[in-house]
Amino acid sequence: MSLIPGFGMVRGMALTLRRFFEPKVTVRYPEVKPDIPHKFRGRLQLLYDEYGTLKCETCFQCAQACPIECIDMGGIDTKGRFHVHWGAAETYGERRDESALRRSGRPVPDAAYAHFEAADLSALEAILEEHDHDPAHMLQILEATQAAYGYLPVAALKRISQTTGAWYAMIYGTASYYRHLRFEPAADERQAEALSGRRPSEAAFLSGLDTALGGGSDRRGVN
Amino acid sequence: MTTLLSTPKAWPRILLERADAPDPTDLDAAVKAGAFEGLRSVVRELGPTGVIATIAASGLRGRGGAGFPTAEKWRTAATTEAARRYVVANGYGADPAVRTDRELLARDPFRVIEGLAIAAHAIGASEAFIAVRAEDVDLVRRLETAIGAATDAGFLGFDVFDSGFDVAVTVRPVQGAYLLGEETILLKSLEGKRGQPEQRPPHPAQRGLHGMPTVVQNIQTLASIPWIIRHGAERFAAVGAAGCPGTVLVQVRGPERDGIAEVPLGTPLRDIVALGGSPERGRALKAVLVGGPSGGILPPGQLDTPYTFDALRSVGAHVGSGSVIAVDDRTCIVDLARILTRYCADESCGKTIPCRIGTRRLSEIGDRIAAGTTGPTDLDRMTDLSADIVASALCDHERLATLPFTSGMRYFSDELEAHIARSSCPAGVCHPIAVAVGAPH
Ligand SMILES: Cc1cc2nc3c(=O)[nH]c(=O)nc-3n(C[C@H](O)[C@H](O)[C@H](O)COP(=O)(O)O)c2cc1C
Ligand code: SF4
Ligand code: FES
């Protein structure tokens, strides 16, 4: 608080005047390129499309690009499967817990935490050893890990990241692309066999084609 | 095993020359029939430049869908400075309804292996891979047996035919996505990465597997090569259409028969459809789906189109997976197109936004047309959207995924109009339109 009444306002006006005569910072893009730090991505925001679906495809590119790894993500991916979190899992869990506690006074139950629990990694160590901790063998490592554990536990993915030196986001990106890989135990026999059998989407396509050729698919079953 | 359809006597057998061998992995029998003769003359006499010249003279074009001249690809890979080079046989067989490449691999593995070794010699590669579906456990085992036998006999491995040429062939099982058939995605998968394509150029022949020049070739392309070397480029060039010589395997699905046929390129579509038999009594041929899930739906009026890469493209279809499906009048074109488009949308790798979202919107518009809840502008929207998708494509999947609806709109506009303007489905398939059939409008 200033002693002279109105002095604060004068100071404010002075700043306005000074700014007014300062050179402008508008840059004639694209002729002139502003000096922007490498990896700057503008303001991060999660957008929804007109159908109310999150536009984020959980591709982890943003988390991967973030130089100080301040972005952590979680949720269900676009294929409707379970989705692990990006970012140091422990930090993530603690932060979530803390703010949830602050707001409601109790921790929020989150099925995702179960996936952070350390699995018995001895089988994984053998797999990594066999593949020489070589990130070029990532797919084979992931397939062998799934064969050993029935799914890809987060603890295992983190261990793979540590010992192969591959980004966690890269590993997750690889694992989430291939439809025979999964992040939680198989729901049923058919899914468990998917590693060696025809993918469900192919089977669905073939039967859809059969129906269309044989006189139409059941319109009631759409979507 | 998928049946081989019987074809007219005049059609030569190049790929299926030895497809009826009792034991396909019997190397001695194969060698008696001429296997690895081509490789011998290539490493002993022709040499890399000679073999590339021979393939160029034969006019061989890739059978994987795009029809790219094979010799040109080899020349690029051979002349790009690099420490190592690779050859990859693309045996993934993306279309779930097509078994041609797998069948060829299973029935005559040595023909493909020989073609692969010749390609490796031509570009100066010492490592070659055969990528096949991991779920085909038997095929993987059979190929490994065949490679083992050929290596023991000195056709592969170190110092092939005492020429100093080394080549190691490895089977690589891959699985997990339709798009693994696309070459840059397949290479990503072989590197253990997420399967998304790369911007071209540089083409894989310049920068492919592990950043090294890599020739990716379809199984049938490779299987044509030993025949060309043995019988000469002129004889090969004389088979099939001018500018598009040789034969291809077609997976025919007809009213009477399903199976695989070896067809000279340039054969009119009519003759290929005929291999599957004629429609049942009271039914009529309504359309032909050419090219698999992203194929074009052609009307009977286009049955004279020659089966070549260029002619099919110009009428709005493509060779694609080599699938030719006869569609009779029970089928609703809208229904068929939306099922194909939905599959293509589901399989989009997601890297390109117009593909990921555009194909999904296309299939949604298709669903709306089928459900009778469409607006009058939906066809325009579909046309615009298709054009935008084609214009911004990164890989061919995106461009081709528009074909079912663009060809449907081109040839079956009456049927689409009926759905949109009068809410009626001429084939009586679409619901709730189907319940309105027969009811007064
Ligand atoms: C969506 C898509 C799927 C493909 N699937 C296959 C396939 O299953 N088998 C194949 O040989 N080529 C497939 N291709 C073509 C390959 O990208 C590549 O052009 C081909 O393997 C090159 O071999 P070629 O020159 O002998 O044709 C596919 C392409 C696209 C865009
Ligand atoms: S066109 Fe589709 S499938 Fe191809 S790269 Fe783009 S998103 Fe992926
Ligand atoms: S769009 Fe959200 S992670 Fe890429």
XYZ file of C-alpha atoms and ligand atoms in Angstrom:
707
model
C 0.000 0.000 0.000
C 1.362 3.311 -1.007
C 1.161 6.363 1.276
C 0.178 8.865 -1.401
C -3.392 8.135 -2.588
C -3.593 7.403 -6.298
C 0.170 6.799 -6.663
C -0.397 3.160 -7.566
C -2.637 4.225 -10.421
C -0.022 6.663 -11.734
C 2.579 3.927 -11.612
C 0.263 1.685 -13.562
C -0.325 4.351 -16.206
C 3.417 4.889 -16.483
C 3.889 1.220 -17.252
C 1.125 1.350 -19.841
C 2.739 4.357 -21.516
C 6.152 2.736 -21.520
C 4.782 -0.454 -23.097
C 2.929 1.674 -25.634
C 6.135 3.114 -27.048
C 8.211 -0.028 -26.765
C 8.853 -1.955 -30.004
C 6.050 -4.402 -30.763
C 6.612 -8.131 -30.368
C 4.212 -9.308 -33.039
C 6.239 -11.415 -35.437
C 5.407 -11.594 -39.118
C 5.186 -15.377 -39.110
C 6.073 -17.322 -41.243
C 8.470 -14.819 -42.858
C 9.987 -14.193 -39.463
C 10.346 -17.069 -37.057
C 10.047 -16.324 -33.341
C 12.741 -17.703 -31.113
C 10.951 -20.623 -29.490
C 12.661 -23.144 -27.264
C 13.160 -26.580 -28.758
C 10.263 -28.891 -27.837
C 7.935 -25.997 -27.001
C 4.435 -27.212 -27.760
C 2.277 -24.221 -26.851
C -0.411 -24.518 -24.259
C -1.341 -28.077 -23.482
C -5.030 -28.722 -23.388
C -7.206 -31.764 -23.738
C -9.908 -31.163 -26.321
C -13.183 -32.949 -26.900
C -14.759 -33.526 -30.294
C -18.322 -32.685 -31.182
C -19.455 -36.083 -29.939
C -18.012 -35.474 -26.534
C -15.189 -37.932 -26.967
C -11.724 -37.001 -25.858
C -9.636 -36.238 -28.945
C -6.472 -37.432 -27.283
C -5.503 -40.749 -28.802
C -3.193 -41.486 -25.871
C -0.283 -41.780 -28.224
C 2.072 -40.460 -25.529
C 3.849 -38.227 -28.029
C 3.258 -35.229 -25.784
C 4.530 -36.972 -22.683
C 7.482 -38.190 -24.653
C 8.292 -34.727 -25.989
C 8.055 -33.018 -22.630
C 11.679 -32.275 -21.683
C 11.114 -32.258 -17.954
C 8.656 -35.149 -17.946
C 5.982 -33.145 -16.201
C 3.201 -34.715 -18.239
C 1.630 -37.803 -16.874
C -1.311 -39.530 -18.465
C -3.738 -42.267 -17.765
C -7.132 -43.535 -18.752
C -8.714 -45.844 -21.259
C -7.238 -45.927 -24.714
C -9.230 -45.581 -27.925
C -9.485 -49.313 -28.352
C -11.343 -49.467 -25.068
C -8.681 -51.381 -23.281
C -7.025 -50.701 -19.996
C -4.381 -48.095 -20.092
C -1.408 -47.616 -17.834
C -0.021 -44.330 -16.686
C 2.897 -42.506 -18.136
C 5.292 -40.844 -15.758
C 7.047 -42.168 -12.712
C 4.317 -44.367 -11.309
C 5.143 -43.721 -7.667
C 5.035 -39.964 -8.083
C 1.828 -40.195 -9.959
C 0.144 -42.321 -7.372
C 1.294 -40.124 -4.515
C 0.195 -36.945 -6.202
C -3.206 -38.363 -6.971
C -3.573 -39.677 -3.465
C -2.495 -36.447 -1.909
C -4.834 -34.184 -3.777
C -7.706 -36.589 -3.461
C -7.155 -36.671 0.265
C -6.929 -32.914 0.411
C -10.214 -32.495 -1.346
C -12.307 -35.263 0.110
C -10.431 -36.477 3.075
C -10.146 -40.033 1.748
C -8.129 -41.756 -0.952
C -9.897 -42.525 -4.210
C -9.951 -46.225 -4.993
C -8.233 -46.660 -8.340
C -8.006 -50.012 -10.044
C -4.951 -48.698 -11.843
C -2.874 -48.915 -8.689
C -3.016 -52.664 -8.792
C -0.983 -52.451 -11.971
C 1.795 -50.573 -10.251
C 2.345 -53.326 -7.758
C 5.683 -54.923 -8.243
C 5.408 -58.242 -9.995
C 7.911 -61.022 -9.482
C 10.404 -59.943 -12.099
C 12.676 -62.982 -12.143
C 11.039 -64.413 -15.250
C 11.463 -61.059 -16.954
C 15.140 -60.903 -16.089
C 15.660 -64.186 -17.895
C 13.795 -62.866 -20.938
C 15.839 -59.670 -20.986
C 19.012 -61.672 -20.630
C 18.034 -63.868 -23.545
C 17.460 -60.831 -25.738
C 20.636 -59.140 -24.609
C 18.681 -56.148 -23.242
C 18.486 -55.044 -26.863
C 15.747 -52.468 -27.578
C 15.714 -53.661 -31.208
C 14.115 -56.857 -29.867
C 11.376 -54.952 -28.098
C 8.510 -56.760 -29.735
C 9.924 -60.173 -28.963
C 10.665 -59.111 -25.389
C 7.091 -57.891 -24.961
C 5.651 -61.049 -26.478
C 7.795 -63.250 -24.240
C 6.827 -61.158 -21.207
C 3.170 -61.560 -21.994
C 3.661 -65.291 -22.443
C 5.295 -65.457 -19.003
C 2.884 -63.234 -17.059
C -0.299 -63.581 -19.091
C -0.270 -59.822 -19.656
C 2.144 -56.902 -19.480
C 2.426 -55.683 -15.881
C 3.466 -52.057 -15.473
C 6.311 -53.091 -13.215
C 7.635 -55.259 -16.030
C 7.366 -52.467 -18.589
C 9.260 -50.170 -16.252
C 11.951 -52.754 -15.770
C 12.237 -53.233 -19.525
C 12.589 -49.477 -19.903
C 15.326 -49.337 -17.273
C 17.447 -52.133 -18.626
C 17.054 -51.603 -22.365
C 17.294 -47.846 -22.139
C 14.176 -47.441 -24.293
C 11.699 -44.751 -23.352
C 8.782 -46.024 -21.339
C 6.527 -44.125 -23.737
C 8.114 -45.912 -26.687
C 7.572 -49.276 -25.044
C 4.008 -48.429 -24.204
C 3.459 -47.112 -27.723
C 4.711 -50.367 -29.161
C 2.729 -52.530 -26.783
C -0.504 -50.647 -27.303
C -0.245 -50.815 -31.093
C -0.190 -54.569 -31.394
C -3.580 -55.970 -30.653
C -2.336 -59.267 -29.367
C -0.590 -57.549 -26.470
C -2.612 -56.599 -23.407
C -2.178 -54.776 -20.122
C -4.375 -56.847 -17.912
C -5.046 -60.560 -17.561
C -7.094 -62.048 -20.387
C -10.817 -61.743 -19.842
C -11.551 -65.151 -21.332
C -10.067 -68.127 -23.128
C -10.520 -66.593 -26.539
C -8.545 -63.540 -25.638
C -5.845 -65.630 -24.055
C -5.463 -67.526 -27.312
C -5.309 -64.327 -29.353
C -1.533 -64.494 -29.231
C -1.585 -67.372 -31.660
C -4.999 -67.192 -33.264
C -6.825 -64.933 -35.650
C -7.440 -61.488 -34.235
C -11.027 -60.877 -33.105
C -11.351 -57.893 -35.473
C -10.485 -60.123 -38.427
C -12.991 -62.750 -37.396
C -15.625 -60.037 -37.022
C -14.788 -58.657 -40.452
C -15.015 -62.061 -42.105
C -18.371 -62.843 -40.566
C -19.615 -59.337 -41.414
C -18.573 -59.900 -45.009
C -20.303 -63.283 -45.089
C -23.510 -61.748 -43.821
C -23.359 -58.847 -46.261
C -22.787 -61.203 -49.182
C -25.463 -63.568 -48.016
C -28.175 -60.948 -47.823
C -27.358 -58.333 -45.297
C -26.031 -57.848 -41.821
C -28.312 -57.414 -38.890
C -28.907 -53.696 -38.730
C -29.901 -53.957 -35.099
C -26.371 -54.983 -34.266
C -24.779 -51.829 -35.646
C -22.137 -50.379 -33.345
C -5.173 -76.155 -47.642
C -7.100 -73.878 -49.894
C -8.179 -75.480 -53.141
C -6.575 -74.503 -56.404
C -9.240 -73.750 -58.953
C -8.827 -75.370 -62.338
C -7.994 -72.824 -64.996
C -8.101 -72.869 -68.814
C -5.307 -74.902 -70.469
C -3.935 -71.827 -72.212
C -3.069 -70.126 -68.925
C 0.567 -70.854 -68.073
C 1.669 -72.010 -64.642
C 4.611 -69.967 -63.451
C 4.010 -69.519 -59.734
C 2.159 -72.779 -59.226
C 4.524 -74.758 -61.477
C 5.292 -77.174 -58.668
C 2.327 -76.511 -56.423
C 1.203 -80.137 -56.509
C 4.483 -81.587 -55.259
C 3.739 -84.332 -52.716
C 6.296 -83.006 -50.219
C 7.046 -79.312 -50.736
C 10.024 -79.437 -48.357
C 11.730 -82.288 -50.244
C 14.762 -80.425 -51.539
C 16.043 -83.216 -53.799
C 12.764 -83.448 -55.652
C 12.663 -79.670 -56.002
C 16.220 -79.526 -57.318
C 15.403 -82.260 -59.880
C 12.581 -80.018 -61.039
C 14.945 -77.093 -61.466
C 14.988 -75.341 -58.091
C 18.087 -73.191 -57.415
C 19.200 -73.441 -61.061
C 18.336 -69.770 -61.409
C 20.383 -68.860 -58.340
C 23.335 -70.843 -59.698
C 23.383 -68.996 -62.996
C 22.907 -65.669 -61.234
C 25.847 -66.041 -58.850
C 28.102 -67.842 -61.356
C 27.359 -65.994 -64.591
C 24.903 -63.099 -64.571
C 26.118 -61.196 -61.515
C 24.207 -58.333 -59.879
C 24.063 -56.012 -62.893
C 23.176 -58.856 -65.224
C 20.297 -60.065 -63.090
C 18.901 -56.569 -62.643
C 19.037 -56.091 -66.413
C 17.233 -59.399 -66.954
C 14.482 -58.499 -64.483
C 14.157 -55.079 -66.094
C 13.795 -56.722 -69.516
C 11.133 -59.067 -68.177
C 9.025 -56.089 -67.094
C 8.240 -57.727 -63.709
C 6.151 -55.513 -61.439
C 5.531 -55.992 -57.725
C 2.575 -58.214 -56.892
C 1.961 -56.671 -53.459
C -0.614 -54.267 -54.837
C 1.142 -51.206 -56.158
C 2.711 -52.815 -59.221
C 6.027 -51.036 -58.820
C 8.752 -52.149 -61.294
C 10.906 -54.617 -59.395
C 14.169 -53.927 -61.235
C 13.931 -50.232 -60.475
C 13.611 -50.977 -56.761
C 16.654 -53.256 -56.888
C 18.715 -50.713 -58.792
C 17.934 -48.046 -56.201
C 18.920 -50.329 -53.333
C 22.051 -51.551 -55.105
C 23.302 -48.063 -55.923
C 22.584 -46.444 -52.534
C 25.807 -46.188 -50.523
C 25.432 -48.253 -47.366
C 27.262 -50.516 -44.968
C 24.610 -53.236 -45.196
C 21.513 -53.991 -47.232
C 18.511 -56.185 -46.562
C 15.845 -58.065 -48.459
C 12.459 -58.761 -46.888
C 9.866 -61.123 -48.284
C 6.482 -59.728 -47.375
C 4.425 -62.818 -46.628
C 2.118 -61.182 -44.136
C -1.017 -61.482 -46.250
C -2.956 -58.611 -44.711
C -6.391 -59.417 -46.110
C -7.905 -61.999 -43.746
C -9.956 -63.481 -46.581
C -6.968 -64.142 -48.825
C -4.501 -66.987 -48.516
C -2.618 -66.753 -51.821
C 0.824 -65.817 -50.521
C 0.673 -68.224 -47.606
C -0.468 -70.980 -49.899
C 2.374 -70.338 -52.306
C 4.892 -70.346 -49.448
C 3.497 -73.589 -48.116
C 3.298 -75.349 -51.492
C 6.627 -74.240 -52.917
C 8.872 -72.685 -50.269
C 12.065 -73.204 -52.299
C 10.805 -71.072 -55.179
C 10.362 -68.084 -52.861
C 13.622 -68.734 -51.029
C 15.473 -68.899 -54.352
C 13.893 -65.633 -55.489
C 14.876 -64.079 -52.181
C 18.487 -65.218 -52.521
C 18.629 -63.881 -56.088
C 17.300 -60.521 -54.904
C 19.889 -60.466 -52.120
C 22.673 -61.178 -54.602
C 21.401 -58.504 -56.973
C 21.443 -55.709 -54.416
C 24.415 -56.907 -52.383
C 22.575 -57.972 -49.252
C 23.758 -60.781 -47.028
C 20.719 -60.914 -44.769
C 17.207 -61.725 -45.892
C 13.990 -62.149 -43.946
C 10.696 -63.823 -44.642
C 7.940 -62.140 -42.668
C 4.901 -64.349 -42.118
C 1.988 -64.394 -39.756
C 2.918 -65.743 -36.343
C -0.386 -67.574 -36.072
C 0.592 -69.756 -39.041
C 2.723 -71.915 -36.775
C 2.897 -74.741 -39.316
C 4.037 -72.434 -42.073
C 6.781 -70.961 -39.889
C 8.004 -74.464 -39.114
C 7.848 -75.541 -42.744
C 9.828 -72.526 -43.897
C 12.449 -73.118 -41.241
C 12.776 -76.723 -42.388
C 13.127 -75.617 -46.004
C 15.710 -72.954 -45.159
C 17.632 -75.486 -43.091
C 17.689 -77.969 -45.963
C 18.729 -75.349 -48.508
C 21.477 -74.104 -46.200
C 22.812 -77.636 -45.643
C 22.869 -78.169 -49.388
C 24.905 -75.003 -49.886
C 22.254 -72.940 -51.650
C 22.110 -70.516 -48.732
C 24.568 -69.572 -46.024
C 28.273 -69.061 -46.634
C 29.927 -69.103 -50.039
C 26.909 -70.059 -52.127
C 27.973 -72.129 -55.169
C 31.610 -71.345 -54.273
C 31.103 -67.798 -55.447
C 31.922 -65.957 -52.242
C 28.307 -64.838 -51.942
C 26.896 -65.186 -48.399
C 23.247 -65.005 -47.560
C 21.440 -65.812 -44.311
C 17.683 -66.254 -44.541
C 15.574 -65.946 -41.385
C 11.851 -66.414 -40.833
C 10.309 -63.599 -38.811
C 6.825 -64.227 -37.441
C 4.850 -61.000 -37.067
C 1.312 -60.351 -35.914
C -1.039 -57.817 -34.486
C -2.432 -55.494 -37.192
C -3.804 -55.466 -40.730
C -1.368 -52.758 -41.687
C 1.663 -54.954 -41.055
C 1.313 -55.786 -44.749
C 2.359 -52.255 -45.643
C 6.083 -52.244 -46.216
C 7.277 -49.411 -43.980
C 5.050 -50.679 -41.164
C 6.359 -54.194 -41.610
C 9.904 -52.881 -41.333
C 9.014 -51.014 -38.140
C 7.629 -54.208 -36.732
C 10.790 -56.100 -37.658
C 12.705 -53.431 -35.748
C 10.484 -54.104 -32.732
C 8.733 -50.741 -32.931
C 5.205 -49.424 -33.054
C 3.794 -50.134 -36.492
C 3.326 -46.757 -38.089
C 4.471 -45.857 -41.567
C 7.095 -43.410 -42.659
C 6.932 -40.539 -45.064
C 8.252 -41.462 -48.513
C 10.694 -40.613 -50.018
C 13.111 -41.878 -48.877
C 11.735 -45.218 -49.959
C 12.747 -48.356 -48.079
C 15.049 -49.134 -51.020
C 17.033 -46.086 -49.908
C 16.464 -46.136 -46.143
C 14.668 -49.148 -44.773
C 15.353 -51.681 -42.058
C 17.680 -50.161 -39.430
C 18.171 -47.223 -41.802
C 19.781 -49.407 -44.477
C 18.605 -49.861 -48.082
C 15.975 -52.577 -47.990
C 14.089 -54.276 -50.769
C 10.643 -55.396 -49.627
C 9.038 -57.749 -52.055
C 5.806 -59.636 -52.234
C 5.933 -63.458 -52.174
C 4.599 -63.800 -55.720
C 7.074 -61.237 -57.026
C 9.912 -63.297 -55.580
C 8.446 -66.555 -56.824
C 8.371 -65.202 -60.394
C 12.103 -64.507 -60.406
C 13.613 -68.034 -60.665
C 11.288 -68.732 -63.614
C 12.414 -65.553 -65.371
C 16.072 -66.468 -64.935
C 15.541 -70.022 -66.143
C 13.255 -69.323 -69.083
C 14.457 -65.896 -70.068
C 12.997 -62.432 -69.830
C 11.377 -62.593 -73.281
C 9.259 -65.609 -72.448
C 8.034 -63.953 -69.272
C 7.318 -60.677 -71.028
C 5.202 -62.588 -73.537
C 2.847 -63.834 -70.808
C 0.035 -61.560 -69.693
C -0.583 -57.986 -70.729
C 1.812 -55.600 -72.414
C 3.390 -53.397 -69.746
C 2.097 -55.754 -67.098
C 3.513 -59.205 -67.838
C 3.367 -62.461 -65.934
C 0.797 -64.159 -63.767
C -0.673 -63.475 -60.351
C -2.577 -65.520 -57.819
C -6.174 -64.509 -57.350
C -8.381 -65.574 -54.476
C -11.740 -66.088 -56.130
C -14.962 -66.300 -54.188
C -17.904 -67.264 -56.327
C -21.360 -68.716 -55.939
C -20.182 -72.256 -56.678
C -16.508 -72.356 -55.749
C -13.924 -70.579 -53.611
C -10.240 -70.983 -54.211
C -6.961 -69.760 -55.603
C -6.185 -69.468 -59.304
C -3.086 -68.446 -61.194
C -4.231 -65.838 -63.680
C -2.242 -64.132 -66.451
C -2.316 -60.378 -65.887
C -4.605 -58.689 -68.382
C -7.228 -61.438 -68.232
C -10.680 -59.861 -68.411
C -12.397 -59.745 -65.038
C -15.217 -61.779 -66.563
C -13.000 -64.846 -66.993
C -11.743 -64.595 -63.417
C -15.233 -64.301 -61.986
C -16.252 -67.306 -64.114
C -13.742 -69.478 -62.200
C -16.032 -69.196 -59.197
C -19.025 -70.524 -61.106
C -22.227 -68.885 -62.218
C -24.971 -67.525 -59.952
C -27.605 -69.863 -58.509
C -30.947 -70.109 -60.265
C -32.971 -66.982 -59.747
C -29.949 -64.938 -58.726
C -27.964 -62.505 -60.816
C -24.445 -61.165 -60.553
C -24.789 -57.668 -59.175
C -21.218 -56.570 -58.636
C -17.649 -57.731 -58.234
C -15.573 -56.683 -55.255
C -11.982 -56.416 -56.471
C -9.051 -55.800 -54.142
C -10.051 -56.933 -50.655
C -11.284 -54.809 -47.725
C -10.264 -51.615 -49.513
C -11.391 -52.877 -52.898
C -13.625 -51.321 -55.485
C -17.163 -52.518 -56.122
C -17.517 -52.858 -59.879
C -20.764 -53.402 -61.779
C -21.242 -56.190 -64.374
C -20.716 -53.516 -67.037
C -17.019 -53.423 -66.067
C -16.445 -57.155 -66.467
C -14.370 -56.574 -69.588
C -11.783 -54.628 -67.603
C -8.430 -56.386 -67.917
C -6.987 -57.519 -64.609
C -3.921 -55.263 -64.514
C -2.673 -52.744 -61.978
C -3.402 -49.734 -64.163
C -6.704 -50.769 -65.708
C -8.219 -51.630 -62.332
C -7.067 -48.355 -60.823
C -8.663 -46.425 -63.667
C -12.058 -48.010 -63.059
C -11.900 -47.402 -59.314
C -10.654 -50.717 -57.968
C -7.181 -52.208 -57.490
C -5.371 -55.520 -57.545
C -4.768 -55.100 -53.820
C -4.775 -58.372 -51.981
C -5.668 -60.284 -55.151
C -9.191 -60.950 -54.036
C -12.096 -61.138 -56.482
C -15.500 -61.655 -54.903
C -18.712 -62.160 -56.851
C -21.589 -60.248 -55.271
C -25.138 -61.317 -56.128
C -28.402 -59.420 -55.942
C -29.072 -60.377 -52.333
C -26.374 -57.934 -51.299
C -26.971 -54.265 -50.616
C -24.079 -52.185 -51.920
C -24.372 -49.690 -49.054
C -24.271 -52.513 -46.548
C -21.236 -54.086 -48.205
C -19.353 -50.797 -48.539
C -19.919 -49.814 -44.954
C -18.669 -53.134 -43.645
C -15.503 -52.807 -45.708
C -15.005 -49.177 -44.720
C -15.559 -49.934 -41.059
C -12.883 -52.583 -41.126
C -10.460 -50.197 -42.863
C -11.254 -47.502 -40.280
C -10.777 -49.913 -37.384
C -7.421 -50.931 -38.774
C -6.095 -47.429 -39.388
C -2.829 -47.072 -37.556
C -3.862 -43.609 -36.415
C -0.806 -41.656 -37.466
C -2.562 -39.555 -40.100
C -5.595 -37.651 -38.855
C -7.597 -37.726 -42.124
C -7.227 -41.480 -42.084
C -7.934 -42.053 -38.406
C -10.920 -39.747 -38.228
C -11.863 -39.424 -41.897
C -12.357 -43.123 -42.537
C -14.327 -43.410 -39.321
C -16.600 -40.583 -40.452
C -16.965 -42.254 -43.851
C -18.128 -45.431 -42.213
C -20.497 -43.464 -39.979
C -22.055 -41.764 -42.988
C -22.400 -45.232 -44.496
C -24.123 -46.428 -41.326
C -26.483 -43.478 -41.500
C -27.350 -44.179 -45.125
C -28.009 -47.792 -44.258
C -30.091 -46.853 -41.228
C -32.198 -44.425 -43.255
C -31.285 -41.478 -41.020
C -29.248 -39.637 -43.584
C -29.499 -36.082 -44.857
C -29.571 -34.935 -48.481
C -25.994 -33.635 -48.313
C -24.446 -36.856 -47.085
C -23.321 -37.996 -50.529
C -21.600 -34.661 -51.160
C -19.965 -34.892 -47.797
C -18.782 -38.366 -48.573
C -17.353 -37.226 -51.913
C -15.560 -34.283 -50.300
C -14.283 -36.313 -47.416
C -12.987 -39.043 -49.730
C -11.157 -36.487 -51.845
C -9.570 -34.935 -48.755
C -8.536 -38.308 -47.411
C -6.938 -39.266 -50.709
C -5.150 -35.916 -50.954
C -3.599 -36.109 -47.509
C -2.676 -39.772 -47.348
C 0.576 -40.882 -45.815
C 0.337 -44.534 -46.745
C -1.777 -46.236 -49.371
C -4.215 -47.674 -46.859
C -5.857 -44.315 -46.468
C -6.188 -43.673 -50.210
C -7.603 -47.099 -50.844
C -9.981 -47.189 -47.890
C -12.164 -44.689 -49.743
C -12.620 -47.042 -52.707
C -15.618 -49.087 -51.509
C -17.753 -45.969 -51.206
C -16.302 -43.971 -54.095
C -16.793 -46.921 -56.446
C -20.211 -47.557 -54.912
C -21.207 -43.938 -55.534
C -19.795 -44.099 -59.050
C -21.558 -47.253 -60.198
C -24.511 -47.732 -57.893
C -25.747 -44.189 -57.441
C -29.354 -45.315 -57.990
C -29.140 -47.659 -55.066
C -27.593 -45.013 -52.824
C -30.167 -42.459 -53.963
C -32.946 -44.879 -53.111
C -31.635 -45.122 -49.563
C -31.214 -41.416 -49.165
C -34.140 -39.912 -51.021
C -36.774 -42.602 -50.556
C -35.512 -44.451 -47.493
C -35.802 -47.693 -49.369
C -33.256 -50.423 -49.783
C -33.658 -52.063 -53.206
C -31.974 -55.237 -51.979
C -34.279 -55.311 -48.961
C -31.381 -55.569 -46.573
C -31.149 -52.384 -44.606
C -33.050 -51.984 -41.390
C -35.237 -50.125 -40.465
C -35.769 -49.692 -44.182
C -36.081 -53.455 -44.512
C -39.274 -53.550 -42.458
C -40.734 -50.929 -44.765
C -40.227 -53.056 -47.863
C -43.597 -53.780 -49.397
C -45.255 -51.180 -47.247
C -46.674 -48.181 -49.121
C -44.463 -45.122 -48.978
C -2.666 -51.382 -46.277
C -1.657 -52.125 -47.072
C -1.554 -53.492 -46.933
C -0.614 -54.209 -47.655
N -0.562 -55.551 -47.496
C 0.352 -56.257 -48.190
C 0.431 -57.665 -48.028
O -0.330 -58.256 -47.274
N 1.360 -58.342 -48.740
C 2.205 -57.699 -49.601
O 3.026 -58.357 -50.210
N 2.155 -56.377 -49.778
C 1.240 -55.634 -49.096
N 1.184 -54.288 -49.274
C 2.115 -53.655 -50.228
C 3.452 -53.382 -49.573
O 3.426 -52.113 -48.958
C 4.585 -53.339 -50.573
O 4.247 -52.447 -51.584
C 4.909 -54.649 -51.195
O 5.161 -55.618 -50.225
C 6.115 -54.483 -52.059
O 6.367 -55.660 -52.762
P 6.169 -55.752 -54.336
O 6.934 -54.619 -54.960
O 6.742 -57.069 -54.672
O 4.718 -55.640 -54.584
C 0.241 -53.547 -48.555
C 0.124 -52.169 -48.696
C -0.800 -51.455 -47.975
C -0.894 -49.986 -48.165
S -2.989 -43.427 -43.840
Fe -3.935 -44.328 -42.038
S -2.930 -46.225 -41.816
Fe -1.696 -45.010 -43.181
S -0.290 -43.899 -41.905
Fe -2.016 -42.649 -42.044
S -3.243 -43.159 -40.267
Fe -1.821 -44.785 -40.567
S -2.790 -36.831 -28.505
Fe -2.722 -37.121 -26.430
S -1.005 -38.313 -26.177
Fe -0.976 -37.832 -28.223
